């Protein structure tokens, strides 16, 4: 897309724009800003290889936004600022595709592919055919129309003939360019097809967030992607981190004015054009081969490495490469004859739902768990699956005795996709939700607007045990060789009754426990001892405060000197912290109002756990990871941009204003209002340039 020389020029232009306040030619400055922002979006979202920091990108973006606000007549449709639609989607209009969106024929093994190749040879009259093979992306399909190089419409697949207009939401996906130079290829209007995906990483993050909010996790990234495309608020879509691959040109109007060498004669050349126009097409993932034997080998090899990809694919698509041959082969009403999907081994299976049991979690939430007839999917035998809550059971129409379709997407925890009511024989039973806690028998409660029933007896054995399990777990205090099974064992043997009990276990009593030799006792003792040195953010997370996940725990740890500082914070003060909303602030505040919790913290402090923020030590060890910086006043030794770059190189983050989220304010000469403001927030550390240089030394 960009030549080496262009890249150098654009980087140079970026630096100039970041530094200069030259406002002579507004129109030209806007053009330059749009050009460099588009370039950096491409580097970041398509190539995954940014050339500037997020902070620098934001600076340029804000500059463009400012100039455009002052000169609204100069705003163009393809300006990067125009992605962010302010209005909500008010329903989605039905629109007609220029060419129907067909499906694909499926194949499942080498014989199916050999059959298909034989038909292809008959239809074309050739002995051997050139094929282009690419991944079959497992997302939601979309169709985009560009006219005169501008994205004018994006639609869902719908019924294949008509879809829904989702242009505003699609504009939130930054790997999709708002303008693309199709005119260089002689193209005035073009319709292209592709797939919107959520990467495995974004999906895991999104699911964690859903669960933290008290909602049910989604079964797979595909559902997450297609759900996101129809969201009312485009800003929400932007937050989901969606990606898009474009893999098919379905229609174009040719002006015969191409200034480009590339001729669109093969599928392969269309992928190349899309790539050169700035799209993420499977240009690097595709392979062109001759003859079906090579195809079979490649699709089988690719299946082996399917789990190493950052996104889900459910197979490969094999396409006849030459457009002339594609035309000769034609299509049915359902699929083109020139393409076939090779489906990987299913990660779905059907099985019987034998029973629903109820588990009490560490926050008292009662979770129904479906017990299944054991079934193998993707190399794992599944016997039980969480079915989240009562609403979920209703929504999925689950009954005991039902046949259910289950799915395991990659590393995702198995989920029930749906029940199959058509297979019922009348013996199926409704799932009865308990009124009392299945463990301590106290009455269950459900808050308004919540889907979850809770046991509110915090001494309920199940909750106590789950809290200890969480405390010792890998992401929390990471007490190796402790684990869930041991917590349950020690608890049942009356050796462990609460979290502080971990630190005064009676190891003499262990001699009588089966499977506990001297070595395992020594290991466990050492691991418990070592956990006392775990950093504060792990301890905060380990406490299991509702809605406080790992990220929030880090934010909290960064904002305090000592764990007990949280006890003195008001809900308002807590809300000022990044990502801390009303619910989270309330929950933290309540946690520190509970006497039993405070007694537990006192005991843990006595045991020597890390209650202090070890930030300064971390910094001394050379990492500013997660720390926020702001520079103010004139620095004597460094340019401001250099100082910021140094902070970022050491893992720090640059912020734009003084707030409780700021960790370090670095002050130079003539520092003004920022310094005054920072002095009022006692968590902000105010340091000189020399002190900053010491930090990063
Ligand atoms: S080509 C006319 N290529 O799979 C041919 N489709 O199961 C249009 N899909 O509807 C399709 N990856 O949404 C094609 N590399 C790929 C694909 C792909 C995913 C989707 C597409 C299609 C569905 C059929």
JSON list of N, CA, C and O in Angstrom, two decimals, residues 250 273 297 487 525 560 589 649 687:
[
{"chain": "A", "resi": 250, "resn": "UNK", "atom": "N", "xyz": [-17.69, -8.27, -5.42]},
{"chain": "A", "resi": 250, "resn": "UNK", "atom": "CA", "xyz": [-18.90, -8.87, -6.00]},
{"chain": "A", "resi": 250, "resn": "UNK", "atom": "C", "xyz": [-19.37, -8.12, -7.24]},
{"chain": "A", "resi": 250, "resn": "UNK", "atom": "O", "xyz": [-20.08, -8.66, -8.07]},
{"chain": "A", "resi": 273, "resn": "UNK", "atom": "N", "xyz": [-5.53, -6.08, -4.98]},
{"chain": "A", "resi": 273, "resn": "UNK", "atom": "CA", "xyz": [-6.04, -4.71, -5.11]},
{"chain": "A", "resi": 273, "resn": "UNK", "atom": "C", "xyz": [-6.61, -4.24, -3.76]},
{"chain": "A", "resi": 273, "resn": "UNK", "atom": "O", "xyz": [-6.32, -3.12, -3.32]},
{"chain": "A", "resi": 297, "resn": "UNK", "atom": "N", "xyz": [-3.66, -30.90, 0.59]},
{"chain": "A", "resi": 297, "resn": "UNK", "atom": "CA", "xyz": [-2.53, -30.85, 1.51]},
{"chain": "A", "resi": 297, "resn": "UNK", "atom": "C", "xyz": [-2.58, -29.55, 2.34]},
{"chain": "A", "resi": 297, "resn": "UNK", "atom": "O", "xyz": [-2.45, -29.57, 3.56]},
{"chain": "A", "resi": 487, "resn": "UNK", "atom": "N", "xyz": [-8.02, -26.75, 48.92]},
{"chain": "A", "resi": 487, "resn": "UNK", "atom": "CA", "xyz": [-8.86, -25.88, 49.75]},
{"chain": "A", "resi": 487, "resn": "UNK", "atom": "C", "xyz": [-10.05, -26.69, 50.27]},
{"chain": "A", "resi": 487, "resn": "UNK", "atom": "O", "xyz": [-10.36, -26.69, 51.47]},
{"chain": "A", "resi": 525, "resn": "UNK", "atom": "N", "xyz": [4.28, -24.98, 52.06]},
{"chain": "A", "resi": 525, "resn": "UNK", "atom": "CA", "xyz": [4.69, -23.99, 53.06]},
{"chain": "A", "resi": 525, "resn": "UNK", "atom": "C", "xyz": [5.49, -22.85, 52.39]},
{"chain": "A", "resi": 525, "resn": "UNK", "atom": "O", "xyz": [5.25, -21.68, 52.65]},
{"chain": "A", "resi": 560, "resn": "UNK", "atom": "N", "xyz": [-3.15, 4.34, 45.59]},
{"chain": "A", "resi": 560, "resn": "UNK", "atom": "CA", "xyz": [-2.99, 4.41, 47.05]},
{"chain": "A", "resi": 560, "resn": "UNK", "atom": "C", "xyz": [-1.56, 4.09, 47.49]},
{"chain": "A", "resi": 560, "resn": "UNK", "atom": "O", "xyz": [-0.77, 3.56, 46.71]},
{"chain": "A", "resi": 589, "resn": "UNK", "atom": "N", "xyz": [-16.71, 0.51, 48.40]},
{"chain": "A", "resi": 589, "resn": "UNK", "atom": "CA", "xyz": [-17.07, 1.27, 49.59]},
{"chain": "A", "resi": 589, "resn": "UNK", "atom": "C", "xyz": [-17.72, 0.33, 50.62]},
{"chain": "A", "resi": 589, "resn": "UNK", "atom": "O", "xyz": [-17.34, 0.32, 51.79]},
{"chain": "A", "resi": 649, "resn": "UNK", "atom": "N", "xyz": [8.66, 4.54, 26.51]},
{"chain": "A", "resi": 649, "resn": "UNK", "atom": "CA", "xyz": [9.56, 3.40, 26.28]},
{"chain": "A", "resi": 649, "resn": "UNK", "atom": "C", "xyz": [9.71, 2.54, 27.54]},
{"chain": "A", "resi": 649, "resn": "UNK", "atom": "O", "xyz": [9.97, 1.35, 27.48]},
{"chain": "A", "resi": 687, "resn": "UNK", "atom": "N", "xyz": [7.43, 15.59, 40.63]},
{"chain": "A", "resi": 687, "resn": "UNK", "atom": "CA", "xyz": [8.88, 15.40, 40.58]},
{"chain": "A", "resi": 687, "resn": "UNK", "atom": "C", "xyz": [9.52, 16.35, 39.57]},
{"chain": "A", "resi": 687, "resn": "UNK", "atom": "O", "xyz": [8.84, 16.87, 38.67]}
]
